[in-house]
Short mmCIF file of N, CA and C in Angstrom, two decimals:
data_model
loop_
_atom_site.label_atom_id
_atom_site.label_comp_id
_atom_site.label_asym_id
_atom_site.label_seq_id
_atom_site.Cartn_x
_atom_site.Cartn_y
_atom_site.Cartn_z
N MET H 1 1.24 -1.31 0.08
CA MET H 1 -0.08 -0.17 0.26
C MET H 1 0.73 1.43 0.08
N TYR H 2 1.69 0.96 0.90
CA TYR H 2 3.00 2.18 0.99
C TYR H 2 3.73 2.50 -0.58
N ASN H 3 3.99 1.62 -0.99
CA ASN H 3 4.60 1.84 -2.44
C ASN H 3 3.90 2.22 -3.60
N LEU H 4 2.32 1.81 -2.93
CA LEU H 4 1.61 2.47 -4.18
C LEU H 4 0.92 4.10 -4.30
N LEU H 5 1.19 4.13 -2.79
CA LEU H 5 0.90 5.71 -2.54
C LEU H 5 1.86 6.11 -2.98
N LYS H 6 2.93 5.94 -2.57
CA LYS H 6 4.12 6.96 -3.23
C LYS H 6 4.04 7.28 -4.41
N ARG H 7 4.10 5.75 -5.24
CA ARG H 7 4.16 6.18 -7.06
C ARG H 7 3.11 6.92 -7.18
N ILE H 8 1.64 6.88 -7.28
CA ILE H 8 0.80 7.69 -7.07
C ILE H 8 1.19 9.13 -6.75
N LEU H 9 1.78 9.48 -5.85
CA LEU H 9 2.25 10.71 -5.39
C LEU H 9 3.59 11.17 -6.49
N ASP H 10 4.05 10.20 -6.80
CA ASP H 10 5.51 10.29 -7.64
C ASP H 10 4.86 11.01 -8.99
N ILE H 11 4.07 10.19 -9.31
CA ILE H 11 3.22 10.51 -11.06
C ILE H 11 2.47 11.85 -10.94
N ILE H 12 1.40 11.97 -9.94
CA ILE H 12 1.18 13.27 -9.66
C ILE H 12 1.83 14.90 -9.43
N ILE H 13 2.91 14.96 -8.92
CA ILE H 13 3.94 15.39 -8.61
C ILE H 13 4.64 15.85 -9.73
N SER H 14 5.31 14.78 -10.26
CA SER H 14 5.75 14.79 -11.13
C SER H 14 5.29 15.35 -12.83
N LEU H 15 4.19 15.27 -12.86
CA LEU H 15 3.07 15.74 -13.68
C LEU H 15 2.76 16.86 -13.76
N ILE H 16 2.61 17.63 -12.58
CA ILE H 16 2.02 18.73 -12.06
C ILE H 16 3.64 19.41 -12.44
N SER H 17 4.48 19.35 -12.06
CA SER H 17 5.84 20.05 -12.37
C SER H 17 6.21 20.52 -13.34
N LEU H 18 6.13 19.18 -14.24
CA LEU H 18 5.78 19.05 -15.95
C LEU H 18 5.51 20.24 -16.58
N ILE H 19 4.17 20.45 -15.81
CA ILE H 19 3.21 21.45 -16.58
C ILE H 19 3.88 22.98 -15.72
N ILE H 20 3.84 23.22 -15.20
CA ILE H 20 4.70 24.14 -14.28
C ILE H 20 5.68 24.43 -14.69
N LEU H 21 7.28 23.66 -15.05
CA LEU H 21 8.02 24.11 -15.49
C LEU H 21 7.92 24.37 -17.36
N MET H 22 7.12 23.84 -17.89
CA MET H 22 7.10 24.19 -19.02
C MET H 22 8.17 25.28 -19.79
N PRO H 23 7.43 26.81 -19.00
CA PRO H 23 8.15 27.80 -19.06
C PRO H 23 9.79 27.71 -19.61
N VAL H 24 10.05 27.12 -18.83
CA VAL H 24 11.45 26.72 -18.72
C VAL H 24 12.03 25.83 -19.47
N PHE H 25 11.46 24.52 -19.79
CA PHE H 25 11.80 23.13 -20.42
C PHE H 25 11.52 23.79 -21.98
N ILE H 26 10.25 24.74 -22.22
CA ILE H 26 10.75 25.08 -23.90
C ILE H 26 11.75 25.84 -24.20
N PRO H 27 11.63 26.94 -23.53
CA PRO H 27 12.78 27.77 -24.19
C PRO H 27 14.29 27.11 -24.24
N THR H 28 14.70 26.56 -23.08
CA THR H 28 15.92 26.07 -23.13
C THR H 28 16.49 24.75 -23.60
N ALA H 29 15.20 24.13 -24.08
CA ALA H 29 15.23 23.27 -25.60
C ALA H 29 15.53 23.29 -26.84
N ILE H 30 14.76 24.66 -26.79
CA ILE H 30 15.13 25.30 -28.36
C ILE H 30 16.64 25.99 -28.20
N ILE H 31 16.68 26.96 -27.21
CA ILE H 31 18.53 27.04 -26.96
C ILE H 31 19.35 25.99 -27.34
N LEU H 32 19.31 25.26 -26.76
CA LEU H 32 20.18 24.05 -27.05
C LEU H 32 20.35 23.42 -28.03
N ARG H 33 19.13 23.70 -28.84
CA ARG H 33 18.85 22.77 -30.35
C ARG H 33 19.33 23.59 -31.24
N PHE H 34 19.38 25.28 -30.84
CA PHE H 34 20.77 25.68 -32.25
C PHE H 34 21.46 25.98 -32.02
N THR H 35 21.78 25.34 -30.36
CA THR H 35 23.46 26.14 -29.92
C THR H 35 24.20 24.74 -29.45
N ALA H 36 25.10 24.51 -28.75
CA ALA H 36 25.36 23.71 -28.37
C ALA H 36 25.45 22.31 -28.91
N GLU H 37 26.00 21.75 -30.40
CA GLU H 37 26.37 21.01 -30.81
C GLU H 37 24.71 20.38 -31.33
N GLY H 38 23.36 21.60 -30.77
CA GLY H 38 22.44 20.85 -31.50
C GLY H 38 21.67 19.52 -30.29
N GLU H 39 22.53 19.34 -29.50
CA GLU H 39 21.94 18.23 -28.84
C GLU H 39 21.18 18.95 -27.20
N VAL H 40 20.12 18.48 -26.66
CA VAL H 40 19.13 18.91 -26.17
C VAL H 40 19.47 18.08 -24.90
N PHE H 41 19.15 17.08 -25.21
CA PHE H 41 19.23 15.65 -23.91
C PHE H 41 20.65 15.00 -23.97
N TYR H 42 21.04 14.68 -22.72
CA TYR H 42 22.07 14.00 -22.47
C TYR H 42 21.54 12.41 -21.70
N PHE H 43 21.84 11.41 -22.12
CA PHE H 43 21.61 10.52 -21.68
C PHE H 43 22.28 9.63 -21.02
N GLN H 44 22.08 9.00 -19.70
CA GLN H 44 23.26 8.06 -18.88
C GLN H 44 23.00 7.15 -18.37
N GLU H 45 23.74 5.80 -18.44
CA GLU H 45 22.97 4.79 -17.77
C GLU H 45 23.27 4.89 -16.24
N ARG H 46 21.93 4.68 -15.65
CA ARG H 46 22.02 4.78 -14.03
C ARG H 46 21.63 3.13 -13.62
N ILE H 47 22.19 3.01 -12.48
CA ILE H 47 21.58 1.53 -11.71
C ILE H 47 20.53 2.39 -10.83
N GLY H 48 19.26 1.16 -10.58
CA GLY H 48 18.29 1.69 -10.06
C GLY H 48 18.32 0.58 -8.84
N ILE H 49 16.94 0.62 -7.87
CA ILE H 49 16.63 -0.33 -7.19
C ILE H 49 17.06 -2.06 -7.62
N ASN H 50 17.27 -2.69 -7.07
CA ASN H 50 17.30 -4.59 -7.64
C ASN H 50 18.10 -4.09 -8.93
N ASN H 51 19.13 -3.60 -8.86
CA ASN H 51 20.51 -3.51 -9.95
C ASN H 51 19.54 -3.03 -11.36
N SER H 52 18.20 -2.37 -11.24
CA SER H 52 17.80 -2.34 -13.10
C SER H 52 17.99 -1.23 -13.22
N LYS H 53 19.04 -1.62 -14.77
CA LYS H 53 19.42 -0.42 -15.64
C LYS H 53 18.54 0.79 -15.81
N PHE H 54 18.79 2.13 -15.52
CA PHE H 54 17.81 2.79 -16.79
C PHE H 54 18.73 4.42 -17.31
N MET H 55 18.13 4.85 -18.02
CA MET H 55 18.86 6.00 -18.80
C MET H 55 18.44 7.42 -18.41
N ILE H 56 19.30 7.96 -17.31
CA ILE H 56 19.08 9.41 -16.89
C ILE H 56 18.65 10.45 -17.50
N TRP H 57 17.96 10.81 -17.71
CA TRP H 57 17.74 12.61 -18.65
C TRP H 57 18.08 13.78 -18.13
N LYS H 58 18.69 14.46 -18.84
CA LYS H 58 19.39 15.81 -18.66
C LYS H 58 19.44 16.56 -19.38
N PHE H 59 19.83 17.84 -19.51
CA PHE H 59 20.27 18.75 -20.25
C PHE H 59 21.42 18.41 -20.76
N ALA H 60 21.68 18.95 -22.02
CA ALA H 60 22.92 18.75 -22.34
C ALA H 60 23.68 19.69 -21.99
N THR H 61 25.16 19.56 -21.42
CA THR H 61 25.83 20.55 -20.63
C THR H 61 27.37 20.84 -21.57
N MET H 62 27.38 19.83 -22.44
CA MET H 62 28.70 19.40 -22.65
C MET H 62 28.96 19.26 -24.20
N LEU H 63 30.00 19.23 -24.93
CA LEU H 63 30.21 18.89 -26.50
C LEU H 63 29.58 17.41 -26.74
N LYS H 64 29.42 17.17 -27.95
CA LYS H 64 28.94 16.13 -28.41
C LYS H 64 30.07 14.94 -27.83
N ASP H 65 30.87 14.88 -28.33
CA ASP H 65 32.01 13.84 -27.84
C ASP H 65 33.02 13.92 -26.91
N SER H 66 31.96 14.84 -25.75
CA SER H 66 33.14 14.89 -24.61
C SER H 66 33.59 13.74 -23.77
N MET H 67 33.11 12.84 -24.01
CA MET H 67 33.88 11.71 -23.06
C MET H 67 35.11 10.94 -23.79
N ASN H 68 35.35 11.46 -25.11
CA ASN H 68 36.83 10.95 -25.60
C ASN H 68 37.99 11.89 -25.86
N MET H 69 37.45 13.59 -24.96
CA MET H 69 38.11 14.55 -24.94
C MET H 69 38.58 14.64 -23.39
N GLY H 70 39.63 15.49 -22.92
CA GLY H 70 40.28 16.19 -21.96
C GLY H 70 40.43 15.20 -20.65
N SER H 71 39.37 15.36 -19.83
CA SER H 71 39.66 13.73 -18.58
C SER H 71 38.56 13.38 -18.71
N GLY H 72 37.50 12.60 -19.84
CA GLY H 72 36.96 11.55 -19.63
C GLY H 72 35.56 12.06 -19.59
N THR H 73 35.23 11.13 -18.18
CA THR H 73 33.95 11.32 -17.37
C THR H 73 33.87 12.05 -16.50
N ILE H 74 35.12 12.56 -16.04
CA ILE H 74 35.33 13.84 -15.03
C ILE H 74 35.24 14.79 -15.32
N THR H 75 34.51 15.86 -14.85
CA THR H 75 34.49 17.28 -15.28
C THR H 75 35.06 18.20 -14.13
N LEU H 76 36.12 19.04 -14.66
CA LEU H 76 37.03 19.76 -13.79
C LEU H 76 36.18 20.96 -13.91
N GLN H 77 36.67 21.56 -13.08
CA GLN H 77 36.39 23.18 -12.43
C GLN H 77 36.79 23.78 -13.88
N ASN H 78 36.15 24.58 -14.45
CA ASN H 78 36.49 25.41 -15.51
C ASN H 78 37.04 24.65 -17.20
N ASP H 79 35.87 23.09 -17.14
CA ASP H 79 36.42 22.38 -17.98
C ASP H 79 35.92 22.85 -19.40
N PHE H 80 36.54 22.98 -20.27
CA PHE H 80 36.72 23.35 -21.72
C PHE H 80 35.24 22.75 -22.69
N ARG H 81 34.97 21.65 -22.28
CA ARG H 81 33.66 20.64 -22.89
C ARG H 81 32.80 20.98 -22.50
N VAL H 82 32.40 22.33 -21.31
CA VAL H 82 31.21 22.42 -21.08
C VAL H 82 31.01 23.69 -21.77
N THR H 83 29.65 23.68 -22.57
CA THR H 83 29.35 24.97 -23.08
C THR H 83 28.81 26.12 -22.39
N THR H 84 28.95 27.10 -23.08
CA THR H 84 28.36 28.55 -22.61
C THR H 84 27.05 28.46 -21.85
N ILE H 85 26.28 27.70 -22.28
CA ILE H 85 24.72 27.65 -21.70
C ILE H 85 24.77 26.71 -20.53
N GLY H 86 25.75 25.66 -21.07
CA GLY H 86 26.01 24.60 -19.99
C GLY H 86 26.32 25.29 -18.80
N LYS H 87 27.10 26.20 -18.88
CA LYS H 87 27.70 26.32 -17.29
C LYS H 87 26.68 27.04 -16.57
N PHE H 88 25.69 27.82 -17.34
CA PHE H 88 24.53 28.58 -17.13
C PHE H 88 23.79 27.77 -16.27
N LEU H 89 23.02 26.56 -17.03
CA LEU H 89 22.34 25.42 -16.79
C LEU H 89 22.81 24.61 -15.76
N ARG H 90 24.29 24.37 -15.64
CA ARG H 90 24.77 23.66 -14.44
C ARG H 90 24.65 24.58 -12.83
N LYS H 91 25.00 25.71 -13.15
CA LYS H 91 25.37 26.93 -12.03
C LYS H 91 23.57 27.07 -11.24
N THR H 92 22.53 26.84 -12.11
CA THR H 92 21.42 26.93 -12.06
C THR H 92 20.49 25.67 -11.48
N LYS H 93 21.10 24.64 -11.87
CA LYS H 93 20.83 23.21 -11.96
C LYS H 93 19.25 22.93 -12.66
N ILE H 94 19.28 23.73 -14.14
CA ILE H 94 18.39 23.62 -14.79
C ILE H 94 18.66 22.22 -15.44
N ASN H 95 19.80 21.83 -15.62
CA ASN H 95 20.22 20.63 -16.67
C ASN H 95 19.78 19.62 -15.92
N GLU H 96 19.56 19.45 -14.48
CA GLU H 96 18.86 18.16 -13.77
C GLU H 96 17.20 17.92 -14.10
N LEU H 97 16.88 19.17 -14.09
CA LEU H 97 15.14 19.14 -14.11
C LEU H 97 14.34 17.96 -15.35
N PRO H 98 15.00 17.90 -16.30
CA PRO H 98 14.35 16.66 -17.18
C PRO H 98 14.44 15.23 -16.13
N GLN H 99 15.04 15.15 -15.41
CA GLN H 99 14.71 13.91 -14.55
C GLN H 99 13.42 14.04 -14.08
N ILE H 100 12.69 14.95 -13.87
CA ILE H 100 11.00 14.55 -13.79
C ILE H 100 10.63 13.75 -14.45
N ILE H 101 11.10 13.48 -15.57
CA ILE H 101 10.36 12.27 -16.65
C ILE H 101 11.01 10.82 -16.39
N ASN H 102 12.25 11.01 -15.59
CA ASN H 102 12.51 9.57 -14.89
C ASN H 102 11.24 9.19 -13.65
N ILE H 103 11.21 10.22 -13.11
CA ILE H 103 10.17 10.14 -11.84
C ILE H 103 8.66 9.70 -12.60
N LEU H 104 8.50 10.50 -13.50
CA LEU H 104 7.34 9.72 -14.15
C LEU H 104 7.03 9.04 -14.57
N LYS H 105 8.57 8.13 -15.67
CA LYS H 105 8.44 6.70 -15.96
C LYS H 105 8.43 5.68 -14.87
N GLY H 106 9.10 6.14 -13.51
CA GLY H 106 8.87 5.32 -12.44
C GLY H 106 10.42 4.65 -12.50
N ASP H 107 11.24 5.31 -13.01
CA ASP H 107 12.90 4.71 -12.52
C ASP H 107 13.59 5.54 -11.73
N ILE H 108 13.18 6.68 -11.15
CA ILE H 108 13.61 7.16 -9.92
C ILE H 108 12.05 7.62 -8.96
N SER H 109 12.34 7.97 -8.16
CA SER H 109 11.36 8.50 -6.58
C SER H 109 11.53 9.83 -6.40
N LEU H 110 10.75 10.24 -5.98
CA LEU H 110 10.92 12.04 -5.64
C LEU H 110 11.84 11.54 -4.03
N VAL H 111 11.28 10.34 -3.48
CA VAL H 111 11.98 10.23 -2.17
C VAL H 111 12.35 8.66 -1.82
N GLY H 112 13.33 8.50 -1.58
CA GLY H 112 13.93 7.17 -1.66
C GLY H 112 14.84 6.82 -2.47
N PRO H 113 15.02 5.62 -2.52
CA PRO H 113 16.30 4.82 -3.23
C PRO H 113 15.54 4.61 -5.02
N ARG H 114 16.79 4.67 -5.88
CA ARG H 114 16.52 5.07 -7.18
C ARG H 114 15.60 3.89 -7.57
#
């Protein structure tokens, strides 16, 4: 019963959040589409509860082939691979907002383990 209630709350809150945040999502997606090499989202494999794999959603903040440049998977301070808009998105944490989609899909929850 607790898990069902938690899931229902995750769905309701994530849907409301997506609606409220559309004025942030849409301009961000448009700006990223026409800058930052045209990439809007960045997907990274993560491990959730019971070792289930899922792809986490984030707004793209780095160059497309950044994994094969510089320090690989580690982002350093003032990393040249982070785009200009990406610096702003990271500083304001806007790049993390698409994870609401992961909550809606049930990959992660608002509270508790993934």
